[in-house]
């Protein structure tokens, strides 16, 4: 069965859609996972990236690699459609990533979160974000306790994003979350321009795209650490894709539900 995760927060601007973009392509191309991304955010950032940013590059790629495919599937869904999708036995994925709306404060959002195996909360060290983020993670802790009581597997994690090395607020955020007894990833993503150029076609672990995006070895190392920690924490199968000639294609693409 597919593992289901979502990126969620109570405050916009934390980079949850960017997280989905940064992780989905390398998890597919470098680790061989069959992935679906469900774009349920009202802004449809992931769908727009595929349709408006990546489409031209994909057409150029087809000229030299006629059998090229997008590395993972993207579906534009409403929150109400999520349950039909994940319950469909015809859907054969290792990992389903749900990008929920930017403010996780409605019953429809929380219903979707409770269907996930794990919820990942972007942690931004801004002092004004700290209390609301911790409050949201506290709600997830209550969901986890209820799930544990009923023998349901549910996890949540904070994940530091837009991190600036040496900034004291970063350590303060880490300490704040730890002192509350909340869970967080050891890996993180720094505040890098390359992440804002993440693609649904090319992984940032692809050297050519990494250079185009303005990344470097440290960028790639951060992504690898995060991918491997996610795989380990969720118990995902770490496979290498079988013989994709450009390290791009493991599955077909769609921007609407079947």
XYZ file of C-alpha atoms in Angstrom:
258
model
C 0.000 0.000 0.000
C 1.095 3.539 -0.687
C 2.373 5.637 2.159
C 0.546 8.974 2.336
C 2.121 12.207 3.518
C 1.076 15.826 3.460
C 2.824 19.139 3.860
C 0.713 21.388 6.047
C 0.901 24.560 8.083
C -1.385 27.102 9.682
C 0.476 29.998 8.115
C 1.174 30.747 4.472
C 4.629 31.482 3.100
C 6.402 28.604 4.836
C 7.332 26.852 1.602
C 5.193 23.708 1.815
C 4.558 23.536 -1.956
C 8.249 24.115 -2.579
C 9.021 21.199 -0.254
C 6.797 18.927 -2.325
C 8.496 20.058 -5.528
C 12.014 19.714 -4.139
C 11.419 16.184 -2.839
C 9.135 14.504 -5.381
C 11.478 14.454 -8.394
C 14.595 13.075 -6.637
C 12.544 10.512 -4.722
C 11.295 9.281 -8.103
C 14.453 9.539 -10.202
C 17.191 8.768 -7.689
C 15.353 6.405 -5.337
C 12.937 4.791 -7.779
C 9.694 5.486 -5.928
C 6.371 5.543 -7.764
C 4.908 8.884 -6.691
C 1.655 10.815 -7.062
C 1.369 14.430 -5.963
C -2.149 15.623 -5.178
C -2.262 19.392 -5.532
C -5.177 20.445 -3.318
C -3.900 23.948 -2.605
C -6.094 26.724 -3.914
C -3.086 28.335 -5.592
C -2.314 25.126 -7.550
C 1.414 25.947 -7.505
C 2.533 22.438 -8.428
C 0.043 22.052 -11.277
C 1.020 25.481 -12.606
C 4.713 24.586 -12.438
C 4.071 21.550 -14.631
C 1.703 23.259 -17.061
C 3.318 26.693 -17.324
C 7.005 26.179 -16.516
C 7.933 22.604 -17.388
C 5.788 22.028 -20.473
C 8.193 23.723 -22.907
C 11.195 21.874 -21.477
C 9.304 18.610 -21.772
C 8.529 19.270 -25.446
C 12.230 19.928 -26.083
C 13.171 16.761 -24.216
C 10.842 14.673 -26.382
C 12.802 15.716 -29.465
C 15.878 13.891 -28.208
C 14.279 11.312 -25.897
C 10.985 10.287 -27.573
C 9.995 7.931 -24.757
C 10.661 10.442 -21.973
C 8.052 10.747 -19.240
C 7.583 13.028 -16.288
C 9.115 11.373 -13.218
C 5.878 11.389 -11.204
C 2.180 12.020 -11.578
C 0.446 15.273 -10.633
C -3.285 15.502 -10.006
C -5.316 18.651 -9.373
C -7.898 17.588 -6.796
C -10.293 19.112 -4.330
C -9.976 17.972 -0.726
C -13.210 16.007 -1.130
C -11.678 13.992 -3.989
C -8.646 12.874 -1.983
C -10.384 9.958 -0.281
C -11.694 8.544 -3.554
C -8.179 8.736 -4.976
C -6.363 7.053 -2.105
C -9.022 4.325 -1.797
C -8.790 3.415 -5.498
C -7.162 -0.052 -5.736
C -6.060 0.741 -9.297
C -3.663 3.429 -8.044
C -0.247 1.781 -7.753
C 2.084 4.149 -5.902
C 4.736 3.859 -3.226
C 4.154 7.401 -1.983
C 1.265 9.852 -2.278
C 2.148 13.458 -1.418
C -0.746 15.812 -0.621
C -0.258 19.560 -0.802
C -3.128 20.926 1.286
C -4.313 24.559 1.312
C -2.014 27.101 2.917
C -4.037 27.433 6.110
C -4.817 24.119 7.780
C -7.690 25.428 9.883
C -10.794 23.847 8.390
C -12.510 20.516 9.056
C -11.958 19.445 5.439
C -8.212 19.947 5.800
C -7.997 18.104 9.123
C -10.028 15.218 7.711
C -7.401 14.810 4.993
C -4.542 15.083 7.502
C -5.989 12.249 9.584
C -5.912 10.019 6.472
C -2.141 10.499 6.181
C 0.588 8.259 7.540
C 2.639 11.386 8.268
C 2.204 15.153 8.232
C 5.274 17.313 7.680
C 5.152 20.860 9.020
C 7.624 23.409 7.609
C 9.431 25.214 10.435
C 10.421 28.808 9.740
C 12.442 30.437 12.492
C 10.594 33.758 12.365
C 9.646 34.588 15.970
C 6.073 35.478 14.960
C 5.616 32.046 13.319
C 6.915 30.065 16.266
C 3.871 29.986 18.532
C 1.337 29.268 15.764
C 3.536 26.480 14.365
C 3.946 24.888 17.787
C 0.180 25.162 18.379
C -0.493 23.377 15.091
C 2.024 20.653 15.913
C 0.355 20.305 19.299
C -2.912 19.563 17.495
C -1.092 16.927 15.437
C 0.293 15.448 18.669
C -3.290 15.083 19.932
C -4.246 13.363 16.663
C -1.271 11.023 17.077
C -2.280 10.083 20.627
C -5.802 9.300 19.472
C -4.459 7.286 16.524
C -2.123 5.337 18.826
C -5.073 4.464 21.063
C -6.866 2.942 18.078
C -3.783 1.201 16.685
C -3.531 3.555 13.698
C -0.126 4.512 12.316
C 0.157 8.312 12.312
C 3.267 10.450 12.571
C 4.059 14.131 12.275
C 7.353 15.962 11.950
C 8.597 19.505 11.890
C 11.061 20.250 9.112
C 13.255 23.321 9.179
C 13.060 25.262 5.898
C 14.581 28.525 4.681
C 17.286 27.916 7.284
C 20.094 30.468 7.570
C 23.325 29.048 8.971
C 24.539 30.669 12.180
C 21.313 32.572 12.812
C 20.468 32.262 16.495
C 16.750 32.078 15.737
C 17.338 28.693 14.073
C 18.667 27.158 17.289
C 15.901 28.862 19.248
C 13.305 27.221 17.009
C 14.990 23.799 17.379
C 15.127 24.163 21.151
C 11.550 25.423 21.315
C 10.191 22.403 19.414
C 12.394 19.959 21.340
C 11.401 21.395 24.730
C 7.741 20.897 23.834
C 8.485 17.246 23.104
C 7.416 17.570 19.461
C 8.989 15.583 16.621
C 11.248 17.105 13.973
C 13.563 16.015 11.192
C 17.308 16.129 11.754
C 17.818 17.200 8.134
C 16.711 20.586 6.804
C 16.628 22.850 3.768
C 18.590 26.087 3.793
C 17.398 29.388 2.371
C 18.575 28.783 -1.226
C 17.392 30.285 -4.514
C 17.764 26.862 -6.177
C 14.800 25.500 -4.235
C 12.519 28.156 -5.684
C 13.455 26.789 -9.143
C 12.463 23.203 -8.388
C 10.852 21.460 -11.351
C 8.291 18.684 -11.824
C 10.424 17.414 -14.723
C 14.034 17.554 -13.542
C 15.394 16.638 -10.134
C 17.709 19.063 -8.400
C 20.003 16.038 -8.079
C 20.324 16.125 -11.868
C 23.697 17.948 -12.259
C 22.643 19.987 -15.295
C 19.404 21.193 -13.694
C 21.173 21.824 -10.389
C 23.617 24.156 -12.143
C 20.787 25.874 -14.032
C 18.901 26.431 -10.772
C 21.961 27.985 -9.147
C 22.626 25.127 -6.756
C 25.857 23.439 -5.736
C 27.133 20.314 -3.969
C 25.802 21.554 -0.621
C 22.350 21.911 -2.175
C 22.449 18.335 -3.467
C 23.763 17.033 -0.131
C 20.846 18.669 1.736
C 18.325 17.098 -0.615
C 19.896 13.637 -0.336
C 19.955 13.782 3.448
C 16.307 14.812 3.541
C 15.205 12.160 1.026
C 17.025 9.422 2.904
C 15.669 10.491 6.289
C 12.135 10.561 4.857
C 12.573 7.073 3.373
C 13.923 5.761 6.668
C 11.231 7.329 8.851
C 8.370 6.154 6.628
C 9.817 2.741 5.818
C 9.670 3.402 2.071
C 11.327 1.063 -0.450
C 14.544 2.663 -1.740
C 14.838 1.359 -5.282
C 16.896 2.587 -8.181
C 14.860 3.216 -11.333
C 15.439 0.567 -13.967
C 17.416 1.942 -16.878
C 15.747 5.311 -17.476
C 18.152 6.827 -20.031
C 18.071 10.400 -18.727
C 17.305 9.660 -15.048
C 13.991 11.378 -15.607
C 11.212 8.958 -16.284
C 9.551 6.407 -14.093
C 5.872 7.111 -14.672
C 3.352 8.940 -16.796
C 1.913 12.349 -16.064
C -1.498 13.894 -15.665
C -2.826 17.203 -14.377
C -6.358 16.018 -13.807
C -7.803 13.066 -12.009
C -8.825 10.113 -14.151
